[in-house]
GROMACS .gro file of C-alpha atoms in nm:
model
  150
    1MET     CA    1  13.636   9.285  12.422
    2SER     CA    2  13.336   9.288  12.654
    3LYS     CA    3  13.036   9.082  12.549
    4GLU     CA    4  12.799   9.263  12.780
    5VAL     CA    5  12.477   9.438  12.688
    6THR     CA    6  12.334   9.686  12.936
    7TYR     CA    7  11.963   9.719  12.991
    8SER     CA    8  11.720   9.926  13.192
    9VAL     CA    9  11.386   9.810  13.323
   10VAL     CA   10  11.074   9.976  13.185
   11ALA     CA   11  10.703   9.924  13.245
   12ARG     CA   12  10.485   9.854  12.944
   13LYS     CA   13  10.108   9.825  12.924
   14ASN     CA   14   9.948   9.556  12.711
   15MET     CA   15   9.741   9.764  12.469
   16LEU     CA   16   9.515   9.464  12.402
   17LYS     CA   17   9.442   9.435  12.775
   18LYS     CA   18   9.432   9.800  12.881
   19ASP     CA   19   9.287   9.724  13.224
   20ASP     CA   20   9.575   9.494  13.318
   21PRO     CA   21   9.860   9.651  13.514
   22ALA     CA   22  10.186   9.727  13.338
   23LYS     CA   23  10.459   9.463  13.342
   24TYR     CA   24  10.831   9.533  13.361
   25TYR     CA   25  11.064   9.438  13.078
   26ALA     CA   26  11.431   9.475  12.988
   27GLN     CA   27  11.511   9.742  12.730
   28ALA     CA   28  11.860   9.735  12.580
   29GLN     CA   29  12.065  10.050  12.639
   30ALA     CA   30  12.333  10.121  12.379
   31SER     CA   31  12.681  10.175  12.520
   32GLY     CA   32  12.770  10.395  12.222
   33ASP     CA   33  12.792  10.355  11.850
   34VAL     CA   34  13.052  10.257  11.596
   35GLY     CA   35  13.061  10.431  11.260
   36LEU     CA   36  13.211  10.358  10.922
   37ASP     CA   37  13.547  10.521  11.001
   38GLU     CA   38  13.593  10.323  11.323
   39ILE     CA   39  13.488   9.997  11.158
   40SER     CA   40  13.730  10.055  10.870
   41THR     CA   41  14.013  10.124  11.117
   42ARG     CA   42  13.934   9.806  11.312
   43VAL     CA   43  13.921   9.598  10.992
   44GLU     CA   44  14.252   9.749  10.877
   45LYS     CA   45  14.414   9.634  11.203
   46ALA     CA   46  14.266   9.284  11.166
   47CYS     CA   47  14.386   9.214  10.812
   48THR     CA   48  14.602   9.344  10.526
   49VAL     CA   49  14.347   9.587  10.379
   50HIS     CA   50  14.383   9.964  10.420
   51SER     CA   51  14.095  10.151  10.585
   52ALA     CA   52  14.030  10.354  10.267
   53ASP     CA   53  13.977  10.028  10.077
   54VAL     CA   54  13.739   9.903  10.347
   55VAL     CA   55  13.537  10.225  10.323
   56ALA     CA   56  13.525  10.199   9.943
   57VAL     CA   57  13.406   9.837   9.958
   58LEU     CA   58  13.142   9.911  10.223
   59LYS     CA   59  13.008  10.210  10.028
   60ALA     CA   60  12.988   9.995   9.714
   61LEU     CA   61  12.815   9.722   9.918
   62GLU     CA   62  12.562   9.979  10.039
   63ASP     CA   63  12.487  10.080   9.678
   64GLU     CA   64  12.452   9.716   9.569
   65MET     CA   65  12.223   9.636   9.862
   66VAL     CA   66  11.997   9.933   9.781
   67ASP     CA   67  11.986   9.832   9.414
   68GLY     CA   68  11.912   9.467   9.493
   69LEU     CA   69  11.644   9.542   9.750
   70SER     CA   70  11.488   9.797   9.513
   71ARG     CA   71  11.456   9.519   9.256
   72GLY     CA   72  11.291   9.289   9.510
   73GLU     CA   73  11.596   9.066   9.548
   74ILE     CA   74  11.698   8.897   9.872
   75VAL     CA   75  12.047   9.018   9.969
   76ARG     CA   76  12.248   8.741  10.134
   77LEU     CA   77  12.568   8.843  10.310
   78GLY     CA   78  12.699   8.497  10.387
   79ASN     CA   79  12.716   8.417  10.757
   80ILE     CA   80  12.624   8.775  10.852
   81GLY     CA   81  12.263   8.743  10.745
   82THR     CA   82  11.992   8.813  10.493
   83PHE     CA   83  11.812   9.135  10.399
   84GLN     CA   84  11.473   9.137  10.228
   85VAL     CA   85  11.199   9.391  10.161
   86GLY     CA   86  10.885   9.354  10.374
   87LEU     CA   87  10.557   9.536  10.313
   88ARG     CA   88  10.280   9.688  10.522
   89SER     CA   89   9.937   9.696  10.363
   90ARG     CA   90   9.565   9.731  10.432
   91GLY     CA   91   9.364   9.416  10.386
   92ALA     CA   92   9.103   9.365  10.117
   93GLU     CA   93   8.792   9.151  10.145
   94LYS     CA   94   8.882   8.954   9.829
   95ALA     CA   95   9.215   8.888   9.658
   96GLU     CA   96   9.088   9.045   9.335
   97ASP     CA   97   9.002   9.366   9.529
   98PHE     CA   98   9.359   9.410   9.649
   99LYS     CA   99   9.541   9.693   9.466
  100ALA     CA  100   9.893   9.832   9.489
  101ALA     CA  101   9.740  10.136   9.664
  102ASN     CA  102   9.663   9.907   9.961
  103THR     CA  103  10.038   9.886  10.021
  104SER     CA  104  10.146  10.174  10.244
  105LYS     CA  105  10.504  10.109  10.347
  106ALA     CA  106  10.814   9.910  10.262
  107ARG     CA  107  11.075   9.820  10.524
  108VAL     CA  108  11.394   9.616  10.538
  109ASN     CA  109  11.370   9.284  10.719
  110PHE     CA  110  11.697   9.140  10.851
  111ARG     CA  111  11.747   8.777  10.949
  112PRO     CA  112  12.081   8.718  11.120
  113GLY     CA  113  12.301   8.442  10.990
  114PRO     CA  114  12.470   8.183  11.210
  115VAL     CA  115  12.763   8.407  11.309
  116LEU     CA  116  12.541   8.682  11.453
  117ALA     CA  117  12.285   8.439  11.594
  118ASP     CA  118  12.557   8.248  11.778
  119ALA     CA  119  12.711   8.573  11.908
  120MET     CA  120  12.377   8.668  12.066
  121LYS     CA  121  12.375   8.340  12.260
  122THR     CA  122  12.696   8.426  12.447
  123LEU     CA  123  12.608   8.777  12.569
  124ASN     CA  124  12.600   8.878  12.934
  125PHE     CA  125  12.348   9.133  13.063
  126SER     CA  126  12.394   9.412  13.315
  127LYS     CA  127  12.124   9.639  13.458
  128VAL     CA  128  12.165  10.018  13.440
  129SER     CA  129  11.931  10.307  13.508
  130THR     CA  130  11.732  10.455  13.219
  131ARG     CA  131  11.889  10.728  13.007
  132ALA     CA  132  11.641  10.981  13.148
  133ALA     CA  133  11.745  10.891  13.502
  134GLN     CA  134  12.113  10.906  13.404
  135LYS     CA  135  12.066  11.255  13.255
  136GLY     CA  136  11.837  11.371  13.534
  137ASP     CA  137  11.618  11.551  13.278
  138GLY     CA  138  11.294  11.381  13.374
  139GLY     CA  139  11.231  11.296  13.010
  140GLY     CA  140  11.068  10.976  12.912
  141ASP     CA  141  10.982  10.741  12.632
  142GLY     CA  142  10.616  10.827  12.573
  143ASP     CA  143  10.397  10.583  12.758
  144ILE     CA  144  10.689  10.372  12.878
  145VAL     CA  145  10.706  10.411  13.255
  146ASP     CA  146  11.056  10.412  13.403
  147ASP     CA  147  11.128  10.161  13.680
  148PRO     CA  148  11.187  10.364  13.998
  149THR     CA  149  11.402  10.084  14.143
  150ALA     CA  150  11.659  10.097  13.859
   0.00000   0.00000   0.00000
């Protein structure tokens, strides 16, 4: 199986230094996606579990993760990684002035475990044109400027 991630080159402005020229950065381009059915089929081929059992376990895992995160628990999936709720909030001048209403958004933070972290260290990278250039639709990503040399 290929361990190659494709990327396109995009220009990004530093919003803190608006007068500075844009710099060019790599932006990962997905090569596709893999869903629950495909994952369950792959797992079935790799071990003695049927794909229906894999789907059942993964759906139950999803429910347990939602429940745990909703209770403020850290969900640890062994070597895969750790999931934890993170919050976005408005600051208050004093700790005693901070109220729950200052909190505006919850999100899921993921910290990869050693298996995923090590896998990222062995990837190869290959440059491709942007999706807009591939489609020829002239679309863009907001204020991200496509690299004309890609």
